[in-house]
PDB file of C-alpha atoms in Angstrom:
ATOM      1  CA  UNK F   1      -0.038  -0.078  -0.021  1.00  0.00           C
ATOM      2  CA  UNK F   2       1.531   3.333  -0.906  1.00  0.00           C
ATOM      3  CA  UNK F   3       1.590   6.074   1.837  1.00  0.00           C
ATOM      4  CA  UNK F   4       0.884   9.745   0.438  1.00  0.00           C
ATOM      5  CA  UNK F   5       3.929  11.708   1.288  1.00  0.00           C
ATOM      6  CA  UNK F   6       2.871  15.185  -0.264  1.00  0.00           C
ATOM      7  CA  UNK F   7       3.880  17.811   2.009  1.00  0.00           C
ATOM      8  CA  UNK F   8       2.535  21.230   2.134  1.00  0.00           C
ATOM      9  CA  UNK F   9       5.876  22.572   0.564  1.00  0.00           C
ATOM     10  CA  UNK F  10       5.474  19.954  -2.281  1.00  0.00           C
ATOM     11  CA  UNK F  11       1.949  21.039  -2.696  1.00  0.00           C
ATOM     12  CA  UNK F  12       3.035  25.092  -2.617  1.00  0.00           C
ATOM     13  CA  UNK F  13       5.838  24.197  -5.206  1.00  0.00           C
ATOM     14  CA  UNK F  14       3.813  22.301  -7.582  1.00  0.00           C
ATOM     15  CA  UNK F  15       0.981  25.213  -7.582  1.00  0.00           C
ATOM     16  CA  UNK F  16       3.699  27.619  -8.077  1.00  0.00           C
ATOM     17  CA  UNK F  17       4.986  25.791 -10.795  1.00  0.00           C
ATOM     18  CA  UNK F  18       1.598  25.193 -12.376  1.00  0.00           C
ATOM     19  CA  UNK F  19       1.041  28.905 -12.077  1.00  0.00           C
ATOM     20  CA  UNK F  20       4.196  30.038 -13.855  1.00  0.00           C
ATOM     21  CA  UNK F  21       3.114  27.814 -16.795  1.00  0.00           C
ATOM     22  CA  UNK F  22      -0.023  29.433 -17.008  1.00  0.00           C
ATOM     23  CA  UNK F  23       1.115  33.000 -16.912  1.00  0.00           C
ATOM     24  CA  UNK F  24       3.573  31.985 -19.658  1.00  0.00           C
ATOM     25  CA  UNK F  25       0.568  30.511 -21.807  1.00  0.00           C
ATOM     26  CA  UNK F  26      -1.571  33.745 -21.190  1.00  0.00           C
ATOM     27  CA  UNK F  27      -4.469  31.722 -20.418  1.00  0.00           C
ATOM     28  CA  UNK F  28      -6.069  29.818 -17.684  1.00  0.00           C
ATOM     29  CA  UNK F  29      -7.974  27.617 -20.251  1.00  0.00           C
ATOM     30  CA  UNK F  30      -4.963  26.837 -22.290  1.00  0.00           C
ATOM     31  CA  UNK F  31      -3.129  24.774 -19.901  1.00  0.00           C
ATOM     32  CA  UNK F  32      -5.787  22.218 -18.493  1.00  0.00           C
ATOM     33  CA  UNK F  33      -3.111  19.631 -18.043  1.00  0.00           C
ATOM     34  CA  UNK F  34      -1.011  21.839 -15.358  1.00  0.00           C
ATOM     35  CA  UNK F  35      -4.451  23.117 -13.790  1.00  0.00           C
ATOM     36  CA  UNK F  36      -5.737  19.335 -13.505  1.00  0.00           C
ATOM     37  CA  UNK F  37      -2.351  18.451 -11.618  1.00  0.00           C
ATOM     38  CA  UNK F  38      -2.066  21.327  -9.439  1.00  0.00           C
ATOM     39  CA  UNK F  39      -5.738  20.671  -8.527  1.00  0.00           C
ATOM     40  CA  UNK F  40      -5.097  17.025  -7.795  1.00  0.00           C
ATOM     41  CA  UNK F  41      -2.133  17.808  -5.672  1.00  0.00           C
ATOM     42  CA  UNK F  42      -4.065  20.359  -3.857  1.00  0.00           C
ATOM     43  CA  UNK F  43      -6.912  18.007  -3.581  1.00  0.00           C
ATOM     44  CA  UNK F  44      -4.785  15.339  -1.995  1.00  0.00           C
ATOM     45  CA  UNK F  45      -3.482  17.706   0.524  1.00  0.00           C
ATOM     46  CA  UNK F  46      -6.773  17.585   2.578  1.00  0.00           C
ATOM     47  CA  UNK F  47     -10.658  18.480   2.149  1.00  0.00           C
ATOM     48  CA  UNK F  48     -11.778  21.010  -0.151  1.00  0.00           C
ATOM     49  CA  UNK F  49     -12.542  24.246   1.546  1.00  0.00           C
ATOM     50  CA  UNK F  50     -13.530  26.630  -1.570  1.00  0.00           C
ATOM     51  CA  UNK F  51     -11.185  28.716  -3.339  1.00  0.00           C
ATOM     52  CA  UNK F  52      -9.621  30.387  -0.133  1.00  0.00           C
ATOM     53  CA  UNK F  53      -8.377  26.721   0.933  1.00  0.00           C
ATOM     54  CA  UNK F  54      -6.024  26.752  -2.134  1.00  0.00           C
ATOM     55  CA  UNK F  55      -2.341  27.192  -1.365  1.00  0.00           C
ATOM     56  CA  UNK F  56      -0.452  29.095  -3.722  1.00  0.00           C
ATOM     57  CA  UNK F  57      -0.726  32.758  -5.499  1.00  0.00           C
ATOM     58  CA  UNK F  58      -4.001  33.816  -6.856  1.00  0.00           C
ATOM     59  CA  UNK F  59      -2.805  33.552 -10.173  1.00  0.00           C
ATOM     60  CA  UNK F  60      -3.635  29.657 -10.100  1.00  0.00           C
ATOM     61  CA  UNK F  61      -7.291  30.629 -10.017  1.00  0.00           C
ATOM     62  CA  UNK F  62      -9.252  31.341 -13.030  1.00  0.00           C
ATOM     63  CA  UNK F  63      -9.013  34.877 -14.266  1.00  0.00           C
ATOM     64  CA  UNK F  64     -12.731  35.243 -13.490  1.00  0.00           C
ATOM     65  CA  UNK F  65     -12.213  34.542  -9.656  1.00  0.00           C
ATOM     66  CA  UNK F  66      -9.042  36.353  -9.110  1.00  0.00           C
ATOM     67  CA  UNK F  67      -8.989  39.979  -7.805  1.00  0.00           C
ATOM     68  CA  UNK F  68      -8.662  42.843  -9.772  1.00  0.00           C
ATOM     69  CA  UNK F  69     -10.630  43.458 -13.080  1.00  0.00           C
ATOM     70  CA  UNK F  70     -12.986  41.234 -14.053  1.00  0.00           C
ATOM     71  CA  UNK F  71     -15.070  41.006 -17.353  1.00  0.00           C
ATOM     72  CA  UNK F  72     -18.795  41.610 -16.634  1.00  0.00           C
ATOM     73  CA  UNK F  73     -19.647  38.579 -18.824  1.00  0.00           C
ATOM     74  CA  UNK F  74     -18.102  36.306 -16.761  1.00  0.00           C
ATOM     75  CA  UNK F  75     -20.451  36.835 -13.935  1.00  0.00           C
ATOM     76  CA  UNK F  76     -23.727  37.563 -15.475  1.00  0.00           C
ATOM     77  CA  UNK F  77     -27.015  35.783 -14.538  1.00  0.00           C
ATOM     78  CA  UNK F  78     -30.874  36.030 -15.047  1.00  0.00           C
ATOM     79  CA  UNK F  79     -32.741  34.628 -12.281  1.00  0.00           C
ATOM     80  CA  UNK F  80     -36.509  33.721 -12.815  1.00  0.00           C
ATOM     81  CA  UNK F  81     -38.593  32.851 -10.157  1.00  0.00           C
ATOM     82  CA  UNK F  82     -42.188  31.196 -10.200  1.00  0.00           C
ATOM     83  CA  UNK F  83     -44.744  30.280  -7.517  1.00  0.00           C
ATOM     84  CA  UNK F  84     -42.562  31.886  -4.611  1.00  0.00           C
ATOM     85  CA  UNK F  85     -45.479  34.264  -3.801  1.00  0.00           C
ATOM     86  CA  UNK F  86     -44.835  37.127  -1.219  1.00  0.00           C
ATOM     87  CA  UNK F  87     -43.586  39.256  -4.191  1.00  0.00           C
ATOM     88  CA  UNK F  88     -40.667  36.939  -4.944  1.00  0.00           C
ATOM     89  CA  UNK F  89     -41.795  35.967  -8.179  1.00  0.00           C
ATOM     90  CA  UNK F  90     -40.233  37.643 -11.228  1.00  0.00           C
ATOM     91  CA  UNK F  91     -37.236  37.889 -13.249  1.00  0.00           C
ATOM     92  CA  UNK F  92     -33.913  39.383 -11.874  1.00  0.00           C
ATOM     93  CA  UNK F  93     -30.515  40.353 -13.400  1.00  0.00           C
ATOM     94  CA  UNK F  94     -27.358  39.733 -11.234  1.00  0.00           C
ATOM     95  CA  UNK F  95     -23.839  40.717 -12.201  1.00  0.00           C
ATOM     96  CA  UNK F  96     -21.294  40.156  -9.752  1.00  0.00           C
ATOM     97  CA  UNK F  97     -17.671  41.677  -9.406  1.00  0.00           C
ATOM     98  CA  UNK F  98     -18.780  44.311  -8.857  1.00  0.00           C
ATOM     99  CA  UNK F  99     -22.253  43.681  -7.947  1.00  0.00           C
ATOM    100  CA  UNK F 100     -24.944  45.580  -9.671  1.00  0.00           C
ATOM    101  CA  UNK F 101     -28.441  44.562 -11.247  1.00  0.00           C
ATOM    102  CA  UNK F 102     -32.228  44.648 -10.364  1.00  0.00           C
ATOM    103  CA  UNK F 103     -32.102  41.405  -7.888  1.00  0.00           C
ATOM    104  CA  UNK F 104     -33.623  42.536  -4.731  1.00  0.00           C
ATOM    105  CA  UNK F 105     -30.539  41.613  -2.656  1.00  0.00           C
ATOM    106  CA  UNK F 106     -27.765  41.896  -5.416  1.00  0.00           C
ATOM    107  CA  UNK F 107     -24.716  41.971  -2.860  1.00  0.00           C
ATOM    108  CA  UNK F 108     -26.368  39.008  -0.999  1.00  0.00           C
ATOM    109  CA  UNK F 109     -26.730  37.238  -4.038  1.00  0.00           C
ATOM    110  CA  UNK F 110     -23.179  37.279  -4.972  1.00  0.00           C
ATOM    111  CA  UNK F 111     -22.131  36.442  -1.804  1.00  0.00           C
ATOM    112  CA  UNK F 112     -24.206  33.218  -1.806  1.00  0.00           C
ATOM    113  CA  UNK F 113     -22.530  32.582  -5.280  1.00  0.00           C
ATOM    114  CA  UNK F 114     -19.141  32.992  -4.326  1.00  0.00           C
ATOM    115  CA  UNK F 115     -19.777  30.963  -1.031  1.00  0.00           C
ATOM    116  CA  UNK F 116     -20.897  28.061  -3.309  1.00  0.00           C
ATOM    117  CA  UNK F 117     -18.111  28.151  -5.798  1.00  0.00           C
ATOM    118  CA  UNK F 118     -15.839  25.608  -5.187  1.00  0.00           C
ATOM    119  CA  UNK F 119     -12.871  24.631  -7.423  1.00  0.00           C
ATOM    120  CA  UNK F 120     -13.476  21.892 -10.099  1.00  0.00           C
ATOM    121  CA  UNK F 121     -17.312  21.885  -8.939  1.00  0.00           C
ATOM    122  CA  UNK F 122     -20.317  23.118 -10.505  1.00  0.00           C
ATOM    123  CA  UNK F 123     -22.157  25.643  -8.305  1.00  0.00           C
ATOM    124  CA  UNK F 124     -25.408  25.113  -9.942  1.00  0.00           C
ATOM    125  CA  UNK F 125     -25.123  20.834 -10.321  1.00  0.00           C
ATOM    126  CA  UNK F 126     -28.407  19.333 -10.056  1.00  0.00           C
ATOM    127  CA  UNK F 127     -28.755  16.670  -7.476  1.00  0.00           C
ATOM    128  CA  UNK F 128     -26.792  13.711  -8.192  1.00  0.00           C
ATOM    129  CA  UNK F 129     -28.949  10.578  -9.722  1.00  0.00           C
ATOM    130  CA  UNK F 130     -29.658   8.247  -7.154  1.00  0.00           C
ATOM    131  CA  UNK F 131     -29.266  10.344  -4.367  1.00  0.00           C
ATOM    132  CA  UNK F 132     -31.601   9.289  -1.406  1.00  0.00           C
ATOM    133  CA  UNK F 133     -33.534  12.415  -0.397  1.00  0.00           C
ATOM    134  CA  UNK F 134     -36.108  12.856   2.226  1.00  0.00           C
ATOM    135  CA  UNK F 135     -39.789  13.024   1.156  1.00  0.00           C
ATOM    136  CA  UNK F 136     -40.454  16.469   2.231  1.00  0.00           C
ATOM    137  CA  UNK F 137     -42.384  18.946  -0.048  1.00  0.00           C
ATOM    138  CA  UNK F 138     -41.291  22.551  -0.007  1.00  0.00           C
ATOM    139  CA  UNK F 139     -44.071  24.142  -2.135  1.00  0.00           C
ATOM    140  CA  UNK F 140     -44.668  24.838  -6.066  1.00  0.00           C
ATOM    141  CA  UNK F 141     -41.853  27.440  -6.152  1.00  0.00           C
ATOM    142  CA  UNK F 142     -39.484  27.032  -9.208  1.00  0.00           C
ATOM    143  CA  UNK F 143     -36.440  28.867 -10.532  1.00  0.00           C
ATOM    144  CA  UNK F 144     -34.194  29.239 -13.383  1.00  0.00           C
ATOM    145  CA  UNK F 145     -30.954  30.570 -13.466  1.00  0.00           C
ATOM    146  CA  UNK F 146     -28.867  31.296 -16.782  1.00  0.00           C
ATOM    147  CA  UNK F 147     -26.242  33.191 -17.870  1.00  0.00           C
ATOM    148  CA  UNK F 148     -22.340  32.920 -17.068  1.00  0.00           C
ATOM    149  CA  UNK F 149     -20.690  32.310 -13.624  1.00  0.00           C
ATOM    150  CA  UNK F 150     -17.080  32.010 -13.479  1.00  0.00           C
ATOM    151  CA  UNK F 151     -16.684  32.051 -17.187  1.00  0.00           C
ATOM    152  CA  UNK F 152     -18.802  29.206 -17.700  1.00  0.00           C
ATOM    153  CA  UNK F 153     -22.228  28.995 -19.135  1.00  0.00           C
ATOM    154  CA  UNK F 154     -25.285  28.514 -16.642  1.00  0.00           C
ATOM    155  CA  UNK F 155     -28.652  27.188 -17.487  1.00  0.00           C
ATOM    156  CA  UNK F 156     -30.029  25.294 -14.234  1.00  0.00           C
ATOM    157  CA  UNK F 157     -33.342  24.698 -12.725  1.00  0.00           C
ATOM    158  CA  UNK F 158     -34.430  24.555  -9.322  1.00  0.00           C
ATOM    159  CA  UNK F 159     -37.643  23.258  -7.464  1.00  0.00           C
ATOM    160  CA  UNK F 160     -38.284  22.365  -3.900  1.00  0.00           C
ATOM    161  CA  UNK F 161     -40.110  18.909  -4.380  1.00  0.00           C
ATOM    162  CA  UNK F 162     -37.685  16.897  -1.856  1.00  0.00           C
ATOM    163  CA  UNK F 163     -35.182  17.385   0.835  1.00  0.00           C
ATOM    164  CA  UNK F 164     -32.393  17.318  -1.731  1.00  0.00           C
ATOM    165  CA  UNK F 165     -34.013  20.094  -3.938  1.00  0.00           C
ATOM    166  CA  UNK F 166     -34.692  22.108  -0.645  1.00  0.00           C
ATOM    167  CA  UNK F 167     -31.286  21.975   0.413  1.00  0.00           C
ATOM    168  CA  UNK F 168     -29.900  22.972  -3.054  1.00  0.00           C
ATOM    169  CA  UNK F 169     -32.296  25.920  -3.167  1.00  0.00           C
ATOM    170  CA  UNK F 170     -31.493  26.952   0.136  1.00  0.00           C
ATOM    171  CA  UNK F 171     -27.547  26.879  -0.499  1.00  0.00           C
ATOM    172  CA  UNK F 172     -28.312  29.702  -3.141  1.00  0.00           C
ATOM    173  CA  UNK F 173     -30.423  31.771  -0.837  1.00  0.00           C
ATOM    174  CA  UNK F 174     -30.631  34.887  -1.306  1.00  0.00           C
ATOM    175  CA  UNK F 175     -29.944  34.529  -5.059  1.00  0.00           C
ATOM    176  CA  UNK F 176     -32.927  32.300  -5.051  1.00  0.00           C
ATOM    177  CA  UNK F 177     -35.894  33.601  -2.451  1.00  0.00           C
ATOM    178  CA  UNK F 178     -35.733  32.435   1.144  1.00  0.00           C
ATOM    179  CA  UNK F 179     -38.940  30.374   1.382  1.00  0.00           C
ATOM    180  CA  UNK F 180     -38.385  28.829   4.874  1.00  0.00           C
ATOM    181  CA  UNK F 181     -39.929  31.836   6.861  1.00  0.00           C
TER     182      UNK F 181
END
């Protein structure tokens, strides 16, 4: 049986090396092999803790998640909510980094999105097929989120038909309305 001898120093060195490769190419998307190796090495160092948990410089993050100037098109979403009641229904625009739009809580929506953005994971992913969920009904509210987040296209639907879907919805509150009140 092999023992993992990866040290934090080794992880940092690999991440810095991957960052240098990315900088040389001038594009995050152009170096998927270096990025995959850095991501796998970082993942083996411990549990995922989101973007803040990555060791190394911010240059290893996709350009859309780094600090500084960000393209408006990289963080633009349209949220359409139906059946939520209490004035929560409608179609709202959310732009993040910087926060703007006509959503009732743009800053809160952007914080929820940032909080749920993890390296290598889709913040809008559906509940995995075969997941055992509680038989709980959260109402007839539905939502559709379209646009671009972190430079990737988004087209996700949400409902509250069981415990897993309710949890998925609640993770994105206040991007989606808080219906637990």
